[in-house]
């Protein structure tokens, strides 16, 4: 068994001190619940959607290297509490910026994943490698950030690399999708009125712009690859959009072990029974793969676009 927690919280744009305080709050709560790993959201240390409005100099001022004060603060907290803590940050490295996620281990080890499909700003580069690693608990894990999880190849690559637990930090829900049947924005007024009318905003969070959208694909990533998925997300105001939270943990059959639809900062805790992996449908099906048939997966078709062009395209994709 491995005991994990998924967190949702409303960050403050550019306020690293406040955001680190929220990470610490939930890390201490997780440690008190005897959790071994707690996952906080994508880019939660600096905020997310406001980054698209910043100029490159402002982004560089917000960014830090992986050994900068923000990640160092999380690493020190992980050592103090004796648990692993994951948090998203804006990374600067060799003159480039990355949407990155730092998983700080209780023994001082650090695993940093750079989002493979970054679209937030032209100055933010995409990473070029998978982040799969062993842990002190005898389980191999991987990290994929937000859109990384929407491409089935990425999750399968992590599974084929031996990962059985996927840490999946997001800032999603309530986005203005270009797809006719994709997500739609949730009015900010509903979030701002949540203390007077919690029922309406909770209904939105559970509906097609929140949980309903997640349920179209997130359980499939877990089921088809025989993996546990630890889904963390922002909640509440994110610049001019509303994130829907829905923090949850899924098992290798795609079943939701625990979740929240609270319109508030929240944490959910689950026990991962690793014995479920070996005979899960996804793992058995993967054993029947025929790799000699899959060359098309690594062959360019001519329809490929960079992440920003794909994310913000308005014209149909030629099939």
Short mmCIF file of C-alpha atoms in Angstrom, two decimals:
data_model
loop_
_atom_site.label_atom_id
_atom_site.label_comp_id
_atom_site.label_asym_id
_atom_site.label_seq_id
_atom_site.Cartn_x
_atom_site.Cartn_y
_atom_site.Cartn_z
CA UNK A 1 0.00 0.00 0.00
CA UNK A 2 1.03 3.57 -0.72
CA UNK A 3 -0.97 6.41 0.80
CA UNK A 4 -1.29 9.50 -1.42
CA UNK A 5 -3.13 12.81 -1.46
CA UNK A 6 -4.33 15.07 -4.28
CA UNK A 7 -4.79 18.78 -3.61
CA UNK A 8 -6.78 21.57 -5.20
CA UNK A 9 -6.26 25.18 -4.23
CA UNK A 10 -6.83 28.68 -5.56
CA UNK A 11 -3.46 30.29 -6.18
CA UNK A 12 -2.71 33.98 -6.11
CA UNK A 13 -1.14 35.23 -9.34
CA UNK A 14 2.53 36.02 -8.83
CA UNK A 15 2.37 35.70 -5.04
CA UNK A 16 4.97 33.02 -4.33
CA UNK A 17 4.87 33.51 -0.58
CA UNK A 18 1.12 32.96 -0.38
CA UNK A 19 1.20 30.00 -2.71
CA UNK A 20 4.07 28.33 -0.88
CA UNK A 21 2.02 28.81 2.29
CA UNK A 22 -0.86 26.86 0.74
CA UNK A 23 1.50 24.07 -0.29
CA UNK A 24 2.84 23.95 3.26
CA UNK A 25 -0.70 23.94 4.71
CA UNK A 26 -1.72 20.90 2.70
CA UNK A 27 1.62 19.16 3.14
CA UNK A 28 1.25 19.37 6.91
CA UNK A 29 -2.34 18.17 6.66
CA UNK A 30 -1.19 15.24 4.51
CA UNK A 31 1.61 14.35 6.90
CA UNK A 32 -0.86 14.34 9.79
CA UNK A 33 -2.96 11.87 7.76
CA UNK A 34 0.12 9.64 7.35
CA UNK A 35 0.32 10.29 3.63
CA UNK A 36 3.55 9.38 1.85
CA UNK A 37 3.06 11.61 -1.21
CA UNK A 38 0.99 14.74 -1.74
CA UNK A 39 0.47 16.29 -5.19
CA UNK A 40 -0.35 20.00 -5.58
CA UNK A 41 -1.45 21.57 -8.90
CA UNK A 42 0.37 22.66 -12.02
CA UNK A 43 2.17 26.02 -11.78
CA UNK A 44 0.68 26.51 -8.32
CA UNK A 45 3.74 28.37 -7.01
CA UNK A 46 3.33 31.36 -9.35
CA UNK A 47 -0.18 31.04 -10.79
CA UNK A 48 -1.11 29.93 -14.26
CA UNK A 49 -3.42 31.68 -16.72
CA UNK A 50 -2.13 35.17 -15.96
CA UNK A 51 1.22 34.11 -17.47
CA UNK A 52 -0.14 34.52 -21.00
CA UNK A 53 -0.58 38.24 -20.33
CA UNK A 54 2.99 38.75 -19.11
CA UNK A 55 5.84 39.92 -21.32
CA UNK A 56 9.00 37.80 -21.44
CA UNK A 57 10.88 40.00 -18.97
CA UNK A 58 8.05 39.65 -16.45
CA UNK A 59 8.10 35.87 -16.92
CA UNK A 60 11.84 35.75 -16.35
CA UNK A 61 11.37 37.76 -13.14
CA UNK A 62 8.84 35.19 -11.89
CA UNK A 63 10.88 32.16 -12.95
CA UNK A 64 13.43 30.34 -10.80
CA UNK A 65 15.90 27.51 -11.37
CA UNK A 66 15.12 24.14 -9.84
CA UNK A 67 17.49 25.00 -6.99
CA UNK A 68 15.86 28.39 -6.41
CA UNK A 69 14.07 29.50 -3.25
CA UNK A 70 10.59 28.15 -4.13
CA UNK A 71 11.60 24.55 -4.84
CA UNK A 72 14.18 24.69 -2.05
CA UNK A 73 11.40 25.66 0.34
CA UNK A 74 9.35 22.66 -0.74
CA UNK A 75 12.39 20.35 -0.48
CA UNK A 76 13.07 21.51 3.07
CA UNK A 77 9.44 20.92 3.97
CA UNK A 78 9.55 17.42 2.47
CA UNK A 79 12.60 16.57 4.56
CA UNK A 80 11.03 18.01 7.71
CA UNK A 81 7.74 16.13 7.28
CA UNK A 82 9.23 12.94 5.87
CA UNK A 83 6.85 12.89 2.86
CA UNK A 84 7.09 13.56 -0.87
CA UNK A 85 5.59 16.88 -2.02
CA UNK A 86 4.88 17.88 -5.62
CA UNK A 87 4.30 21.46 -6.78
CA UNK A 88 4.34 23.26 -10.13
CA UNK A 89 6.61 26.24 -10.84
CA UNK A 90 7.97 28.38 -13.68
CA UNK A 91 11.49 27.12 -14.27
CA UNK A 92 14.41 29.05 -15.73
CA UNK A 93 17.29 27.03 -17.13
CA UNK A 94 20.06 28.00 -19.57
CA UNK A 95 18.12 30.98 -20.86
CA UNK A 96 14.88 29.05 -21.39
CA UNK A 97 11.60 28.97 -19.47
CA UNK A 98 9.60 25.82 -18.73
CA UNK A 99 6.27 24.92 -17.17
CA UNK A 100 7.78 22.50 -14.65
CA UNK A 101 6.76 20.31 -11.75
CA UNK A 102 9.04 19.49 -8.83
CA UNK A 103 8.49 16.33 -6.83
CA UNK A 104 10.54 16.71 -3.68
CA UNK A 105 11.29 13.41 -1.97
CA UNK A 106 11.66 12.93 1.79
CA UNK A 107 15.31 11.86 1.37
CA UNK A 108 16.21 15.09 -0.46
CA UNK A 109 15.99 13.67 -3.98
CA UNK A 110 14.32 15.87 -6.59
CA UNK A 111 12.46 14.90 -9.76
CA UNK A 112 11.60 17.74 -12.16
CA UNK A 113 9.27 17.26 -15.13
CA UNK A 114 9.02 19.85 -17.90
CA UNK A 115 5.64 20.01 -19.62
CA UNK A 116 5.96 18.34 -23.00
CA UNK A 117 3.21 20.40 -24.67
CA UNK A 118 3.55 23.94 -23.31
CA UNK A 119 1.22 26.49 -24.90
CA UNK A 120 0.82 29.14 -22.22
CA UNK A 121 3.21 31.72 -23.72
CA UNK A 122 5.55 31.88 -26.74
CA UNK A 123 8.47 32.37 -24.34
CA UNK A 124 7.76 29.11 -22.47
CA UNK A 125 9.44 26.12 -24.09
CA UNK A 126 8.24 22.52 -24.12
CA UNK A 127 10.22 19.79 -22.42
CA UNK A 128 11.64 16.89 -24.39
CA UNK A 129 11.66 13.88 -22.09
CA UNK A 130 9.61 11.65 -19.83
CA UNK A 131 10.04 11.74 -16.06
CA UNK A 132 9.84 8.20 -14.69
CA UNK A 133 11.57 7.20 -11.47
CA UNK A 134 11.73 4.71 -8.62
CA UNK A 135 10.57 5.64 -5.12
CA UNK A 136 11.39 4.54 -1.58
CA UNK A 137 8.04 2.70 -1.44
CA UNK A 138 8.92 0.10 -4.05
CA UNK A 139 6.75 1.63 -6.79
CA UNK A 140 7.81 3.33 -10.00
CA UNK A 141 6.11 6.66 -10.73
CA UNK A 142 5.83 9.20 -13.53
CA UNK A 143 4.81 12.84 -13.88
CA UNK A 144 2.82 14.33 -16.77
CA UNK A 145 1.51 17.90 -16.65
CA UNK A 146 -2.00 18.80 -17.84
CA UNK A 147 -2.09 18.53 -21.66
CA UNK A 148 0.66 15.88 -21.53
CA UNK A 149 -2.06 13.58 -20.21
CA UNK A 150 -4.45 14.28 -23.09
CA UNK A 151 -2.17 12.53 -25.57
CA UNK A 152 -2.50 8.79 -25.12
CA UNK A 153 1.04 8.16 -26.33
CA UNK A 154 2.56 9.98 -23.36
CA UNK A 155 0.77 7.95 -20.72
CA UNK A 156 1.50 4.70 -22.56
CA UNK A 157 5.19 5.61 -22.82
CA UNK A 158 5.31 6.11 -19.04
CA UNK A 159 3.55 2.78 -18.47
CA UNK A 160 5.96 0.99 -20.81
CA UNK A 161 8.79 2.54 -18.81
CA UNK A 162 7.48 0.73 -15.75
CA UNK A 163 5.45 3.45 -14.02
CA UNK A 164 2.36 2.23 -12.16
CA UNK A 165 1.49 5.54 -10.49
CA UNK A 166 0.99 8.70 -12.56
CA UNK A 167 1.13 12.11 -10.90
CA UNK A 168 -1.05 14.38 -13.04
CA UNK A 169 -1.07 18.06 -11.96
CA UNK A 170 -3.45 20.31 -13.90
CA UNK A 171 -5.01 23.74 -14.29
CA UNK A 172 -8.18 22.78 -16.11
CA UNK A 173 -11.93 22.92 -16.21
CA UNK A 174 -13.92 25.94 -17.33
CA UNK A 175 -11.69 26.70 -20.28
CA UNK A 176 -12.82 28.25 -23.56
CA UNK A 177 -12.40 25.21 -25.79
CA UNK A 178 -12.35 25.61 -29.56
CA UNK A 179 -14.13 22.27 -29.90
CA UNK A 180 -17.93 22.49 -30.35
CA UNK A 181 -18.51 19.90 -27.64
CA UNK A 182 -15.57 20.78 -25.42
CA UNK A 183 -15.49 22.77 -22.20
CA UNK A 184 -16.97 26.22 -21.81
CA UNK A 185 -16.13 29.00 -19.34
CA UNK A 186 -17.92 29.14 -16.01
CA UNK A 187 -19.09 32.67 -15.09
CA UNK A 188 -16.83 34.28 -12.49
CA UNK A 189 -19.93 35.58 -10.75
CA UNK A 190 -20.89 32.02 -9.76
CA UNK A 191 -17.52 31.52 -8.08
CA UNK A 192 -17.64 34.89 -6.35
CA UNK A 193 -21.12 34.07 -5.03
CA UNK A 194 -20.16 30.57 -3.81
CA UNK A 195 -20.57 31.40 -0.13
CA UNK A 196 -24.19 32.38 -0.74
CA UNK A 197 -24.97 29.72 -3.34
CA UNK A 198 -22.63 26.74 -3.11
CA UNK A 199 -25.10 24.43 -4.85
CA UNK A 200 -24.91 26.23 -8.21
CA UNK A 201 -21.12 26.33 -8.44
CA UNK A 202 -20.84 22.70 -7.27
CA UNK A 203 -23.25 21.71 -10.01
CA UNK A 204 -21.01 23.48 -12.52
CA UNK A 205 -17.94 21.70 -11.15
CA UNK A 206 -19.65 18.33 -11.57
CA UNK A 207 -21.07 19.20 -14.99
CA UNK A 208 -19.74 19.12 -18.57
CA UNK A 209 -17.29 21.97 -17.97
CA UNK A 210 -15.65 20.15 -15.06
CA UNK A 211 -15.95 16.56 -13.91
CA UNK A 212 -18.09 15.61 -16.90
CA UNK A 213 -15.25 16.52 -19.23
CA UNK A 214 -12.65 14.70 -17.12
CA UNK A 215 -14.71 11.53 -17.14
CA UNK A 216 -14.54 11.40 -20.94
CA UNK A 217 -10.84 10.57 -20.88
CA UNK A 218 -9.12 10.51 -17.48
CA UNK A 219 -10.41 7.06 -16.40
CA UNK A 220 -9.29 5.68 -19.78
CA UNK A 221 -5.70 6.75 -19.10
CA UNK A 222 -5.76 4.79 -15.86
CA UNK A 223 -7.66 1.77 -17.20
CA UNK A 224 -5.88 1.30 -20.52
CA UNK A 225 -2.43 1.49 -18.94
CA UNK A 226 -3.12 -0.23 -15.62
CA UNK A 227 -2.00 2.80 -13.63
CA UNK A 228 -3.10 4.71 -10.57
CA UNK A 229 -3.62 8.40 -11.42
CA UNK A 230 -3.24 11.16 -8.83
CA UNK A 231 -5.11 14.13 -10.34
CA UNK A 232 -4.54 17.54 -8.73
CA UNK A 233 -5.97 20.77 -10.07
CA UNK A 234 -6.47 24.44 -9.45
CA UNK A 235 -9.80 25.60 -8.13
CA UNK A 236 -11.52 28.96 -8.31
CA UNK A 237 -10.38 32.11 -10.05
CA UNK A 238 -7.45 31.74 -12.44
CA UNK A 239 -7.12 35.14 -14.11
CA UNK A 240 -10.39 35.45 -16.10
CA UNK A 241 -11.39 31.77 -15.88
CA UNK A 242 -12.68 29.46 -13.15
CA UNK A 243 -10.86 26.18 -12.49
CA UNK A 244 -13.09 23.36 -11.33
CA UNK A 245 -10.94 21.48 -8.83
CA UNK A 246 -12.30 17.91 -8.89
CA UNK A 247 -9.13 16.59 -7.20
CA UNK A 248 -9.27 12.80 -7.35
CA UNK A 249 -7.36 9.53 -7.31
CA UNK A 250 -8.18 6.72 -9.77
CA UNK A 251 -7.18 3.06 -9.65
CA UNK A 252 -5.79 0.87 -12.48
CA UNK A 253 -9.33 -0.04 -13.53
CA UNK A 254 -10.26 3.61 -14.04
CA UNK A 255 -12.41 3.63 -10.92
CA UNK A 256 -12.48 6.80 -8.83
CA UNK A 257 -11.19 5.93 -5.37
CA UNK A 258 -11.77 9.36 -3.86
CA UNK A 259 -12.72 12.80 -5.16
CA UNK A 260 -14.07 16.20 -4.21
CA UNK A 261 -16.42 18.63 -5.91
CA UNK A 262 -16.02 21.25 -3.17
CA UNK A 263 -15.90 24.86 -4.42
CA UNK A 264 -12.92 25.50 -2.15
CA UNK A 265 -9.34 24.55 -1.41
CA UNK A 266 -9.42 20.86 -0.53
CA UNK A 267 -7.44 17.63 -0.20
CA UNK A 268 -8.41 14.00 -0.80
CA UNK A 269 -6.52 10.95 0.47
CA UNK A 270 -6.43 7.40 -0.92
CA UNK A 271 -4.67 4.11 -0.30
CA UNK A 272 -3.12 2.63 -3.43
CA UNK A 273 -3.27 -1.16 -3.35
CA UNK A 274 -0.38 -1.98 -5.67
CA UNK A 275 -1.55 -5.59 -5.95
CA UNK A 276 -4.31 -4.31 -8.26
CA UNK A 277 -1.83 -3.51 -11.03
CA UNK A 278 -0.61 -6.93 -12.13
CA UNK A 279 -3.94 -8.42 -13.20
CA UNK A 280 -5.59 -5.17 -14.27
CA UNK A 281 -7.15 -5.19 -17.72
CA UNK A 282 -4.75 -2.57 -19.03
CA UNK A 283 -1.64 -4.46 -17.95
CA UNK A 284 -2.90 -7.71 -19.43
CA UNK A 285 -3.79 -6.01 -22.70
CA UNK A 286 -0.41 -4.29 -22.84
CA UNK A 287 1.25 -7.68 -22.58
CA UNK A 288 -0.51 -8.58 -25.84
CA UNK A 289 0.91 -5.62 -27.75
CA UNK A 290 2.37 -6.12 -31.25
CA UNK A 291 5.01 -3.38 -31.51
CA UNK A 292 5.84 -4.29 -35.09
CA UNK A 293 2.47 -2.81 -36.09
CA UNK A 294 2.96 0.55 -34.44
CA UNK A 295 5.50 2.30 -36.65
CA UNK A 296 2.85 4.82 -37.66
CA UNK A 297 2.91 6.19 -34.12
CA UNK A 298 6.40 7.60 -34.66
CA UNK A 299 5.92 8.66 -38.28
CA UNK A 300 5.06 12.28 -39.05
CA UNK A 301 1.86 12.67 -41.06
CA UNK A 302 2.29 16.32 -42.00
CA UNK A 303 -0.56 17.45 -39.74
CA UNK A 304 1.66 18.09 -36.73
CA UNK A 305 1.60 21.55 -35.15
CA UNK A 306 3.48 23.13 -32.31
CA UNK A 307 1.51 23.08 -29.04
CA UNK A 308 0.37 26.73 -29.22
CA UNK A 309 -0.85 26.38 -32.79
CA UNK A 310 -2.71 23.19 -31.92
CA UNK A 311 -4.23 24.60 -28.73
CA UNK A 312 -5.49 27.85 -30.22
CA UNK A 313 -6.40 26.67 -33.74
CA UNK A 314 -9.84 27.65 -34.97
CA UNK A 315 -9.83 25.74 -38.26
CA UNK A 316 -10.60 22.00 -38.42
CA UNK A 317 -7.74 19.52 -38.44
CA UNK A 318 -7.43 17.67 -41.76
CA UNK A 319 -8.02 13.99 -40.99
#
